[in-house]
Amino acid sequence: MPRLERLEAPVESLNGVGPALARKLARIGIERVGDLLWQRPRRYEEPVPAKRISELFGDEEAVIEVEVRSVSSRRRGRLKILTARVGDETGEINATWFNQPWLEPRLAPGTSIRLRGRANKFGFAVSSYDLEGEAETADFAPVYPAGEDTSQKKLRELRGQALQLVRDAGEPLPAALLARERLPLRADALASLHAPRALEDAETGRIRLAFEELMVLQVALKRTAAARERSSAEPLPAPGELIQRYRASLPFRLTSDQERAIAEIDADLVRSTPMQRLLQGEVGSGKTVVALYALLRAVETGRQGALMAPTETLAEQHFLTIDELCTPLGIRVSLLTSSLGTRERTAVRQLIASGDAPLVVGTHALIQKEVDFRDLAVAVVDEQHRFGVGQRTALVEGRSPHVLHLTATPIPRTLALTVYGDLDTSELALPPAGRKPIVTGWVTEERSSEAYRRLTRHLDEGRQAYVVCPLIEESETSVARAAEVEAERLRGAELRGYRVGCLHGRLRPADRRGVMASFKARELDVLVATTVIEVGVDVPNATIMIVQEADRFGLAQLHQLRGRVGRGAEQSYCLLVSRPREELSEGATERLEAMVTSNDGFELAERDLEIRGEGQLLGARQSGLSDLRFVRLRRDGELLERARDAARQLEDEGLLAAEADRLLGEAEHAEP
Ligand code: ADP
Ligand code: MG
């Protein structure tokens, strides 16, 4: 196997990785060998003072050198708790580990062990340990996002193997550039990132890796921009009678941000260069109305408009919303998804090809070659938090409709400039007037009955509610089953006497549409759902949401979920129910606290960056280019400038093309 490809190979190709470990690694985002290295440590542990047991004080972090006296383990729900009675010459304490059952046989009485952690009311919560010379608490030990499930020692060993493969793969950047910029070799940079001798080493390594990412990104953006210059679009005439009727049919006045976005779109549509505009706005800020405006501009000139969504469910929900708005205007809306039967799909395709379908909603499959629009003038791409430069390239180089991209991911300005460099941007900064900020609360499981009492009070006042089921990692089928079981349980318990529907990804599309339609029509009081409701569902009468086991969700996802309420003039609530506090990881606690204290997606995105690392903000696996894994945007402004200059220079020398090709190619093949 060529050397570079070994980094792309499944992690099972490493020594000592079987299917079970591979599954665990996949859960923390490590599927390919290279993933072990492209994961940036969240932070590094600083050395802490060594103490005797009698000196432990408050919840200060400390290291203790102790001997194991006895050991026991128990289960609490999904949690496995391992407790060791340990002692030194000053006393004894109970040391606890969560979910590390493999340690038990190695903690025989008499074993010496060095523990790092914090004293609490239950004893000593261990964060890392050295077991007889197996140094796991090296000073500056890197801490990775969500590594709880696999031993750090095993990960370190696998990283060692992967590092060797990187060394064998050679250095991608020219030696002269490295010397000029005073940057280390990539293999050395990765080594010091994952096993630094001092914090400065880790930072030097990170900068080297960030530099390369930024350079490749710049080349890619330049290409997209160049492709756009080469393509042309037909200008649209000024807004006419249909647009007038559309505006008149809306039950509200457009906000000034919406008006501004519309004016910017109008200005784009009269040009012969295709529009490439990003419409950025918080969840609930009213992007759909603006998007439909752009589509109707195409329709009223007898041409076609298409809206593409990243998932089938989202496409169906957009379809329901848009169809409702278009019916009074006499405009027919068609839905094209892969779950349509063959005959139906063929029929819709024929309508698209003949031009008899003026407005089409579908998944990203719509832009594939076999769908042949007679005359597509405006395309709206709902990217939500799935974003890929590659998809944009595909659009630009194929047909050249005017394109409007929607995103709800509040992207920090610096990142937007870096990543969306080639797009014009419109922003819906202020939500429609009269909205009250959603009130968010967090309670642990033992108080969940209070949360449900609160929810039923809303139902009794004629409002509706959502209950979001826990995120479980197994198959979509088991997620769906779990949701159905939970809905059934709630019907007999907390929600007895209310009309409870259930929505998940395994329902047949017609059934899913049926459930959505009856919730909208208030024939259901509560929708028990999986994360399929994360985006798109729009029922202003729903004013309260309970998220079960909220500690399992990511911050961006929680914020998206919360956006399903607060869509009308009534005060809305989001109640997060989590497992007990002492069972939560540091990250989970930080996420839940952030949700309670902030409604501001921009601020939450920044918090998310801090908690998870920047690259993952955009959805780690979505596309090669959205993975800015090593860049720290608030810190790397100057580095970005340097990378831009270097990219320009190397491109002139024809040196960066291969790497950029590889990344762009990857982005284009990324699943929508
Ligand atoms: P987004 O797609 O940005 O999350 P939507 O377009 O779904 O938001 O809009 C959220 C809700 O706000 C919808 O119920 C929509 O009808 C309503 N809405 C949109 N614009 C306005 C406005 N100018 N005034 C009042 N309500 C609005
Ligand atoms: Mg929306």
XYZ file of C-alpha atoms and ligand atoms in Angstrom:
700
model
C 0.000 0.000 0.000
C 1.433 3.438 -0.829
C 2.593 5.191 2.292
C 0.168 8.092 2.327
C -2.763 5.779 1.816
C -1.891 3.914 4.969
C -2.997 7.007 6.863
C -6.342 6.820 5.079
C -6.717 3.117 5.891
C -9.227 2.021 8.547
C -7.838 2.129 12.051
C -8.144 -1.658 12.170
C -5.077 -1.834 9.951
C -2.956 -0.948 13.000
C -1.498 -3.627 15.252
C -3.693 -4.388 18.203
C -6.980 -2.973 16.885
C -9.836 -5.453 16.532
C -13.463 -4.784 15.635
C -14.491 -4.017 19.235
C -11.827 -1.371 19.746
C -12.494 -0.003 16.258
C -16.143 0.550 17.211
C -15.136 2.374 20.367
C -12.699 4.535 18.443
C -15.321 5.344 15.831
C -17.490 6.696 18.623
C -14.845 9.291 19.449
C -14.329 10.217 15.806
C -11.391 7.962 15.011
C -12.093 5.808 11.975
C -9.008 6.118 9.838
C -5.398 5.846 10.975
C -4.804 9.542 10.304
C -7.719 10.507 12.576
C -5.543 9.554 15.544
C -3.208 12.357 14.620
C -5.597 14.940 13.214
C -7.362 15.170 16.544
C -6.168 18.141 18.501
C -5.866 17.766 22.272
C -8.398 19.972 24.030
C -5.860 20.988 26.588
C -2.818 19.726 28.431
C -2.714 18.837 32.061
C -0.398 21.065 34.037
C 1.645 19.391 36.749
C -0.123 19.611 40.128
C 1.318 19.402 43.629
C 1.782 15.991 45.274
C -0.110 15.738 48.571
C -0.629 13.305 51.384
C -4.180 12.131 51.986
C -4.410 14.131 55.214
C -3.467 17.283 53.282
C -6.264 17.022 50.694
C -8.338 20.122 50.955
C -11.495 21.305 49.221
C -11.748 20.256 45.606
C -8.275 21.364 44.632
C -6.594 19.169 42.047
C -3.758 17.072 43.455
C -1.593 14.018 42.978
C -1.422 11.354 45.704
C 1.003 8.421 45.961
C -0.902 5.563 47.535
C -1.264 1.829 47.952
C -4.408 -0.110 47.036
C -6.079 -1.711 50.080
C -9.223 -3.170 48.452
C -11.325 -2.724 45.327
C -14.983 -3.068 44.352
C -17.233 -2.136 41.450
C -20.926 -1.518 40.837
C -23.263 -0.317 38.115
C -25.579 2.594 38.155
C -27.649 2.649 34.979
C -25.259 2.798 32.083
C -22.455 3.869 34.387
C -19.835 1.475 35.754
C -18.258 2.773 38.918
C -14.971 1.356 40.153
C -13.939 2.174 43.716
C -10.567 1.444 45.302
C -9.846 1.980 48.974
C -6.366 3.486 48.924
C -4.073 4.737 51.656
C -0.772 6.308 52.580
C 0.871 6.787 55.974
C -1.539 9.633 56.818
C -4.907 8.006 56.093
C -7.253 6.280 53.633
C -9.711 7.466 50.981
C -12.044 5.952 48.335
C -10.750 6.588 44.841
C -13.362 6.329 42.065
C -13.181 5.776 38.316
C -16.126 5.913 35.932
C -16.471 3.448 33.064
C -13.025 1.895 33.243
C -13.889 -1.666 34.267
C -10.718 -3.085 32.706
C -8.711 -1.516 35.514
C -10.250 -3.634 38.252
C -8.069 -6.752 37.900
C -4.966 -4.561 37.918
C -5.717 -2.941 41.253
C -4.750 -5.873 43.472
C -4.319 -5.025 47.179
C -0.745 -3.883 47.806
C -0.338 -2.257 44.354
C 1.337 1.154 44.446
C -0.355 3.787 42.355
C -0.041 7.483 41.680
C -3.406 9.182 41.291
C -4.305 12.561 39.935
C -7.737 14.004 40.640
C -9.877 15.947 43.072
C -11.219 15.179 46.516
C -15.024 15.420 46.774
C -17.638 14.400 49.272
C -17.546 10.797 48.014
C -13.755 10.474 48.135
C -11.217 11.085 45.415
C -12.397 11.346 41.775
C -9.519 10.112 39.624
C -8.761 11.915 36.380
C -5.578 10.009 35.534
C -3.178 7.583 37.124
C 0.265 5.959 36.978
C 0.156 2.284 37.697
C 3.579 0.874 38.563
C 5.615 2.708 36.012
C 2.939 2.827 33.274
C 3.129 6.585 33.117
C -0.357 7.818 32.269
C -0.009 11.133 34.026
C 2.996 12.451 32.173
C 3.337 16.145 32.825
C 1.477 18.036 30.122
C -0.426 14.893 29.254
C -2.764 15.795 26.398
C -6.489 15.609 27.085
C -8.625 14.729 24.058
C -12.295 15.476 23.477
C -14.460 12.698 24.918
C -11.843 10.027 25.363
C -13.575 8.432 28.333
C -14.232 5.119 26.690
C -10.730 4.023 25.732
C -7.621 3.990 27.843
C -5.239 6.844 27.226
C -2.421 4.378 27.240
C -3.876 2.427 24.340
C -4.493 5.624 22.422
C -0.938 6.741 23.002
C 0.396 3.488 21.705
C -1.762 3.696 18.562
C -0.693 7.300 18.032
C 2.898 6.091 18.169
C 2.204 3.688 15.303
C 0.412 6.365 13.297
C 3.235 8.847 13.849
C 5.672 6.376 12.367
C 3.491 6.122 9.261
C 3.456 9.908 8.949
C 7.235 9.962 9.128
C 7.408 7.388 6.353
C 5.004 9.452 4.257
C 7.458 12.331 4.055
C 7.039 16.082 4.269
C 4.412 17.805 2.114
C 5.752 21.356 2.358
C 8.927 22.405 0.541
C 12.016 22.655 2.735
C 12.673 26.242 1.632
C 9.237 27.331 2.824
C 9.665 25.628 6.190
C 13.007 27.324 6.648
C 11.639 30.722 5.621
C 8.673 30.447 7.972
C 10.695 28.742 10.703
C 8.305 25.833 10.904
C 9.075 22.251 11.976
C 8.483 19.159 9.828
C 4.922 17.877 9.883
C 5.894 14.633 11.618
C 7.752 16.561 14.322
C 4.860 18.961 14.706
C 2.458 16.062 15.234
C 4.824 14.418 17.699
C 5.087 17.528 19.831
C 1.354 18.154 19.627
C 0.559 14.717 21.031
C 3.506 14.292 23.394
C 4.963 17.696 24.203
C 7.873 18.119 26.545
C 6.678 21.609 27.339
C 3.562 23.581 26.481
C 5.506 25.779 24.055
C 6.414 22.686 22.017
C 2.767 21.794 21.642
C 1.978 25.288 20.427
C 4.838 25.298 17.915
C 3.549 22.026 16.523
C -0.012 23.275 16.340
C 1.046 26.392 14.461
C 2.854 24.338 11.847
C -0.261 22.230 11.250
C -2.585 25.232 11.244
C -0.358 26.944 8.725
C -0.704 24.072 6.278
C -4.476 23.947 6.715
C -4.835 27.629 6.067
C -2.640 27.464 3.000
C -4.605 24.657 1.409
C -7.828 26.428 2.234
C -6.674 29.596 0.534
C -5.825 27.738 -2.656
C -9.199 26.027 -2.642
C -11.064 29.291 -2.147
C -9.160 30.913 -4.959
C -10.176 28.128 -7.286
C -13.837 28.392 -6.415
C -13.673 32.103 -7.000
C -11.983 31.568 -10.352
C -14.608 29.013 -11.405
C -17.286 31.512 -10.518
C -15.678 34.193 -12.650
C -15.726 31.834 -15.619
C -19.406 30.929 -15.313
C -22.321 33.109 -16.256
C -26.020 33.322 -15.448
C -28.999 34.909 -17.055
C -30.004 38.137 -15.333
C -33.592 38.239 -14.006
C -35.938 41.167 -14.690
C -37.211 43.358 -11.824
C -39.717 41.871 -9.319
C -43.248 41.712 -10.700
C -46.824 40.843 -9.853
C -46.251 37.436 -8.206
C -43.743 38.957 -5.809
C -46.253 41.656 -4.968
C -48.907 39.062 -4.154
C -46.362 37.077 -2.122
C -45.499 40.060 0.017
C -49.174 40.860 0.498
C -49.953 37.278 1.537
C -47.476 37.187 4.437
C -49.219 37.532 7.794
C -46.458 39.765 9.146
C -44.199 42.603 8.131
C -40.702 41.658 7.070
C -38.012 42.781 9.487
C -35.526 45.365 8.296
C -32.854 42.668 8.145
C -35.079 40.567 5.905
C -35.744 43.592 3.681
C -32.040 44.287 3.426
C -31.267 40.671 2.523
C -33.979 40.801 -0.151
C -32.548 44.011 -1.603
C -29.111 42.395 -1.723
C -30.542 39.366 -3.497
C -32.364 41.599 -5.989
C -29.088 43.341 -6.762
C -27.407 39.968 -7.389
C -30.154 38.652 -9.642
C -29.846 41.412 -12.243
C -26.224 40.535 -12.838
C -24.883 38.059 -15.363
C -22.489 36.497 -12.850
C -24.305 33.830 -10.849
C -25.303 34.897 -7.365
C -23.281 33.101 -4.669
C -24.727 34.518 -1.494
C -24.746 33.204 2.039
C -27.804 34.047 4.119
C -26.741 33.688 7.691
C -29.224 33.894 10.535
C -29.941 32.363 13.887
C -32.432 29.585 14.294
C -35.867 31.215 13.980
C -34.607 34.429 12.434
C -36.819 34.014 9.368
C -34.586 32.728 6.594
C -37.283 30.683 4.909
C -39.346 33.694 3.903
C -36.312 35.277 2.272
C -35.337 32.041 0.558
C -38.827 31.652 -0.872
C -38.636 35.212 -2.148
C -35.549 34.318 -4.177
C -37.248 31.193 -5.537
C -40.385 33.067 -6.548
C -38.269 35.589 -8.420
C -37.328 32.693 -10.718
C -40.841 31.309 -10.891
C -42.476 34.562 -11.910
C -40.347 34.829 -15.037
C -41.500 31.366 -16.092
C -38.262 29.737 -15.005
C -37.596 27.274 -12.178
C -36.514 27.459 -8.560
C -35.183 24.606 -6.401
C -34.541 24.254 -2.706
C -32.113 21.625 -1.518
C -31.896 20.325 2.030
C -29.254 18.097 3.600
C -31.663 15.390 4.787
C -34.928 13.864 3.646
C -36.748 14.912 6.783
C -35.629 18.467 6.404
C -36.637 18.455 2.743
C -40.087 17.233 3.707
C -40.444 19.902 6.355
C -39.374 22.636 3.967
C -41.868 21.238 1.510
C -44.729 21.512 4.023
C -43.827 25.106 4.928
C -43.305 26.266 1.378
C -46.332 24.474 0.013
C -48.509 26.205 2.608
C -47.151 29.606 1.583
C -47.442 28.871 -2.145
C -50.900 27.339 -2.322
C -52.689 30.716 -1.943
C -50.455 32.074 -4.704
C -51.484 29.277 -7.050
C -47.937 27.968 -7.348
C -47.416 24.237 -7.447
C -44.593 22.867 -5.290
C -43.063 19.434 -5.965
C -41.102 17.220 -3.611
C -38.318 14.971 -4.859
C -36.582 12.650 -2.405
C -35.042 9.233 -2.784
C -37.728 7.672 -0.606
C -40.373 8.313 -3.252
C -41.398 5.185 -5.145
C -39.748 4.697 -8.511
C -42.880 5.603 -10.425
C -43.502 8.771 -8.412
C -39.896 9.799 -8.733
C -39.938 9.360 -12.479
C -43.095 11.428 -12.658
C -41.593 14.298 -10.663
C -38.451 14.181 -12.773
C -40.526 14.478 -15.892
C -42.264 17.545 -14.480
C -38.865 19.020 -13.681
C -37.561 18.306 -17.162
C -40.613 19.685 -18.930
C -40.654 22.786 -16.761
C -44.148 21.972 -15.417
C -42.688 21.887 -11.909
C -41.835 25.544 -11.291
C -40.715 25.023 -7.710
C -39.015 21.882 -6.445
C -37.918 20.910 -2.957
C -35.566 17.994 -2.444
C -32.370 16.670 -0.950
C -28.971 17.505 -2.368
C -29.619 14.657 -4.804
C -31.470 17.308 -6.809
C -28.242 18.742 -8.143
C -27.031 15.426 -9.419
C -26.694 14.985 -13.121
C -29.713 12.772 -13.705
C -32.089 15.486 -12.552
C -32.518 17.636 -15.584
C -34.175 20.978 -14.986
C -35.609 22.612 -18.052
C -34.562 26.036 -16.859
C -33.242 26.342 -13.313
C -32.741 30.012 -12.509
C -32.438 30.105 -8.711
C -31.235 27.412 -6.327
C -31.414 27.665 -2.559
C -29.073 25.337 -0.678
C -29.956 24.841 2.946
C -26.667 23.878 4.471
C -27.648 24.167 8.102
C -24.459 23.094 9.789
C -23.398 20.841 6.970
C -21.226 22.838 4.763
C -18.856 21.886 2.025
C -16.918 23.998 -0.416
C -16.921 20.994 -2.741
C -20.666 21.078 -3.210
C -20.477 24.711 -4.069
C -17.838 23.979 -6.684
C -20.072 21.353 -8.219
C -22.899 23.831 -8.544
C -20.800 26.579 -9.993
C -19.170 24.427 -12.619
C -22.268 22.585 -13.756
C -25.274 24.678 -14.608
C -25.050 28.221 -13.467
C -28.158 29.164 -11.577
C -28.106 31.951 -9.038
C -27.421 30.316 -5.690
C -28.430 31.311 -2.187
C -26.935 29.336 0.697
C -28.724 29.264 4.021
C -26.883 28.655 7.222
C -28.008 28.675 10.815
C -24.537 27.969 12.120
C -23.473 31.194 13.670
C -19.977 31.331 12.373
C -17.514 33.610 14.102
C -16.650 36.438 11.764
C -13.001 35.473 11.420
C -13.992 31.967 10.434
C -16.600 33.214 7.986
C -13.980 35.265 6.202
C -11.593 32.371 6.080
C -13.998 29.684 5.054
C -16.631 31.549 3.080
C -14.081 33.869 1.506
C -15.722 33.615 -1.883
C -19.318 34.206 -0.852
C -21.206 37.437 -0.389
C -22.999 37.494 2.922
C -26.390 38.706 4.122
C -27.193 38.488 7.768
C -30.465 38.294 9.672
C -29.114 39.604 12.930
C -32.362 40.440 14.723
C -35.258 38.019 15.162
C -38.779 39.143 14.237
C -40.070 41.647 16.777
C -42.137 40.503 19.725
C -40.138 37.334 20.339
C -39.272 36.697 23.942
C -35.935 35.017 24.602
C -36.381 31.330 25.415
C -35.922 30.525 29.096
C -33.669 27.496 29.557
C -33.477 25.383 32.687
C -31.364 22.418 33.645
C -32.410 19.760 36.142
C -31.023 16.327 36.881
C -33.068 13.149 36.422
C -34.387 12.941 39.937
C -36.302 16.174 39.298
C -37.591 15.279 35.857
C -41.154 14.925 37.161
C -41.143 18.661 37.910
C -40.143 19.297 34.327
C -43.084 17.210 33.091
C -45.496 19.005 35.426
C -44.351 22.250 33.939
C -44.847 20.853 30.465
C -48.398 19.668 31.124
C -49.307 23.133 32.429
C -48.491 24.462 28.969
C -50.603 21.728 27.396
C -53.503 22.621 29.679
C -53.303 26.187 28.397
C -53.725 24.921 24.842
C -50.085 24.997 23.884
C -48.004 22.191 22.431
C -44.701 20.608 23.403
C -41.748 18.548 22.282
C -39.957 15.785 24.158
C -36.577 14.932 22.661
C -35.364 11.386 23.276
C -31.814 10.586 24.299
C -29.129 10.307 21.719
C -28.025 6.711 21.482
C -25.202 5.725 19.268
C -26.459 2.482 17.837
C -28.353 2.126 14.567
C -31.104 4.450 13.432
C -33.490 1.549 13.871
C -32.742 1.228 17.568
C -32.984 5.007 18.014
C -36.408 4.874 16.398
C -37.497 1.952 18.556
C -36.321 3.713 21.687
C -38.379 6.763 20.737
C -41.488 4.651 20.212
C -41.016 2.870 23.518
C -40.545 6.188 25.283
C -43.636 7.698 23.647
C -45.641 4.675 24.790
C -44.243 4.953 28.307
C -45.080 8.655 28.503
C -48.643 7.999 27.281
C -49.136 5.789 30.313
C -47.220 7.940 32.793
C -46.271 11.628 32.799
C -48.372 12.425 29.717
C -51.409 10.273 30.442
C -54.514 11.787 28.900
C -52.702 13.891 26.318
C -52.391 13.207 22.627
C -48.815 12.073 22.075
C -47.270 11.533 18.620
C -43.877 10.117 17.771
C -41.494 11.266 15.078
C -38.301 9.529 14.025
C -36.225 8.786 10.976
C -37.539 5.266 10.455
C -41.131 6.269 9.733
C -42.192 5.972 6.126
C -42.121 9.433 4.540
C -45.897 9.574 4.190
C -46.329 8.663 7.867
C -43.728 11.196 8.885
C -45.522 13.894 6.908
C -48.765 12.752 8.491
C -47.402 13.109 12.032
C -45.972 16.550 11.243
C -49.198 17.685 9.654
C -51.321 16.587 12.612
C -48.955 18.282 15.068
C -49.214 21.471 13.024
C -53.020 21.121 12.969
C -53.013 20.754 16.791
C -54.398 17.238 16.626
C -51.445 16.204 18.783
C -50.387 17.879 22.029
C -46.898 16.487 22.287
C -44.368 15.313 19.769
C -41.918 12.772 21.161
C -39.051 12.860 18.732
C -35.487 11.978 17.951
C -33.159 14.654 16.657
C -35.040 14.604 13.351
C -36.811 17.669 14.706
C -33.494 19.445 15.087
C -34.026 21.571 12.022
C -36.924 22.846 10.056
C -39.922 22.018 12.247
C -41.925 25.181 12.612
C -44.921 25.199 14.960
C -45.261 28.567 16.744
C -47.832 27.161 19.201
C -45.217 24.789 20.641
C -43.847 26.645 23.644
C -42.012 24.101 25.737
C -39.448 21.403 25.123
C -37.911 18.751 27.333
C -34.598 17.287 26.222
C -33.930 13.982 27.936
C -30.344 13.070 28.801
C -29.310 16.431 27.474
C -25.730 15.789 28.585
C -25.302 13.452 25.626
C -25.906 16.138 23.029
C -23.416 18.544 21.545
C -23.794 22.247 22.159
C -24.608 23.138 18.562
C -27.205 20.406 18.490
C -28.833 21.538 21.739
C -29.030 25.057 20.413
C -30.649 23.843 17.191
C -33.129 21.748 19.138
C -34.019 24.653 21.380
C -34.773 26.702 18.280
C -37.926 24.604 17.731
C -39.634 26.616 20.465
C -39.755 30.380 20.824
C -41.223 30.797 17.342
C -44.322 32.745 18.364
C -45.084 35.686 20.632
C -45.539 33.515 23.769
C -42.807 32.963 26.336
C -41.142 29.628 25.575
C -39.121 27.219 27.702
C -36.458 24.619 27.123
C -35.877 22.163 29.961
C -32.700 20.125 29.862
C -32.776 16.945 31.908
C -29.408 15.323 32.552
C -27.909 12.452 34.454
C -26.689 13.282 37.970
C -24.023 15.943 38.127
C -21.293 13.756 39.557
C -21.628 11.421 36.575
C -21.151 14.148 33.994
C -17.914 14.763 32.171
C -16.344 18.176 32.403
C -17.387 18.952 28.838
C -21.025 17.967 29.439
C -21.293 20.208 32.477
C -19.796 23.107 30.557
C -22.238 22.601 27.680
C -25.298 22.519 29.892
C -24.171 25.585 31.811
C -23.546 27.413 28.553
C -27.080 26.582 27.353
C -28.639 27.936 30.526
C -26.669 31.149 30.499
C -26.838 32.037 26.811
C -29.371 32.223 23.995
C -26.886 33.781 21.673
C -25.806 31.344 18.998
C -22.715 33.351 18.247
C -21.553 33.225 21.836
C -22.417 29.532 22.076
C -20.418 28.826 18.952
C -17.426 30.482 20.570
C -17.946 28.441 23.734
C -18.237 25.347 21.606
C -14.931 26.190 20.014
C -13.344 26.335 23.415
C -14.938 23.138 24.625
C -14.462 21.054 21.482
C -11.790 22.609 19.301
C -12.551 24.757 16.284
C -12.571 22.256 13.453
C -15.502 20.368 14.836
C -17.744 23.378 14.861
C -18.587 22.806 11.247
C -19.244 19.125 11.725
C -16.051 17.155 11.738
C -16.772 14.621 9.040
C -18.719 16.712 6.600
C -15.950 17.618 4.244
C -12.219 17.852 4.087
C -12.296 21.580 3.920
C -14.512 22.253 6.838
C -12.054 20.457 9.057
C -9.935 23.256 10.356
C -8.590 21.094 13.088
C -5.562 22.996 14.227
C -6.485 26.584 13.511
C -7.435 28.746 16.496
C -9.146 31.597 14.829
C -9.067 34.132 17.555
C -5.364 33.643 17.852
C -4.218 32.940 14.331
C -5.068 36.139 12.464
C -1.457 36.841 11.675
C -0.821 33.230 10.745
C -3.679 33.463 8.250
C -1.941 36.390 6.549
C 1.321 34.484 6.392
C -0.411 31.410 5.005
C -2.185 33.475 2.372
C 1.108 34.946 1.156
C 2.830 31.593 1.188
C -0.043 29.953 -0.689
C 0.125 32.596 -3.373
C 3.833 32.092 -3.737
C 3.689 28.302 -3.825
C 0.813 28.334 -6.231
C 2.840 30.491 -8.572
C 5.526 27.839 -8.330
C 2.906 25.149 -9.010
C 3.772 23.375 -5.775
C 0.598 23.307 -3.749
C -1.697 21.983 -6.446
C -1.510 18.293 -5.589
C -2.425 18.738 -1.949
C -5.218 21.142 -2.787
C -6.525 18.721 -5.426
C -6.614 15.970 -2.895
C -8.549 18.011 -0.363
C -10.940 19.450 -2.901
C -11.532 16.009 -4.317
C -12.341 14.739 -0.872
C -14.749 17.563 -0.257
C -16.569 16.856 -3.496
C -17.106 13.243 -2.589
C -18.289 14.034 0.907
C -21.782 12.744 1.596
C -24.335 15.561 1.552
P -35.246 30.023 10.242
O -35.388 29.217 8.991
O -34.335 31.177 10.070
O -34.904 29.175 11.427
P -38.009 30.526 9.819
O -37.896 31.088 8.483
O -38.429 29.096 9.934
O -36.645 30.692 10.592
O -38.935 31.478 10.681
C -39.292 31.192 12.012
C -40.704 31.644 12.289
O -40.797 33.067 12.230
C -41.716 31.129 11.279
O -42.859 30.744 11.996
C -41.972 32.328 10.394
O -43.267 32.271 9.836
C -41.843 33.474 11.370
N -41.416 34.754 10.750
C -40.544 34.927 9.737
N -40.395 36.246 9.466
C -41.182 36.924 10.336
C -41.477 38.327 10.550
N -40.912 39.258 9.820
N -42.338 38.626 11.538
C -42.916 37.650 12.296
N -42.712 36.335 12.131
C -41.843 35.965 11.171
Mg -35.605 27.156 8.912
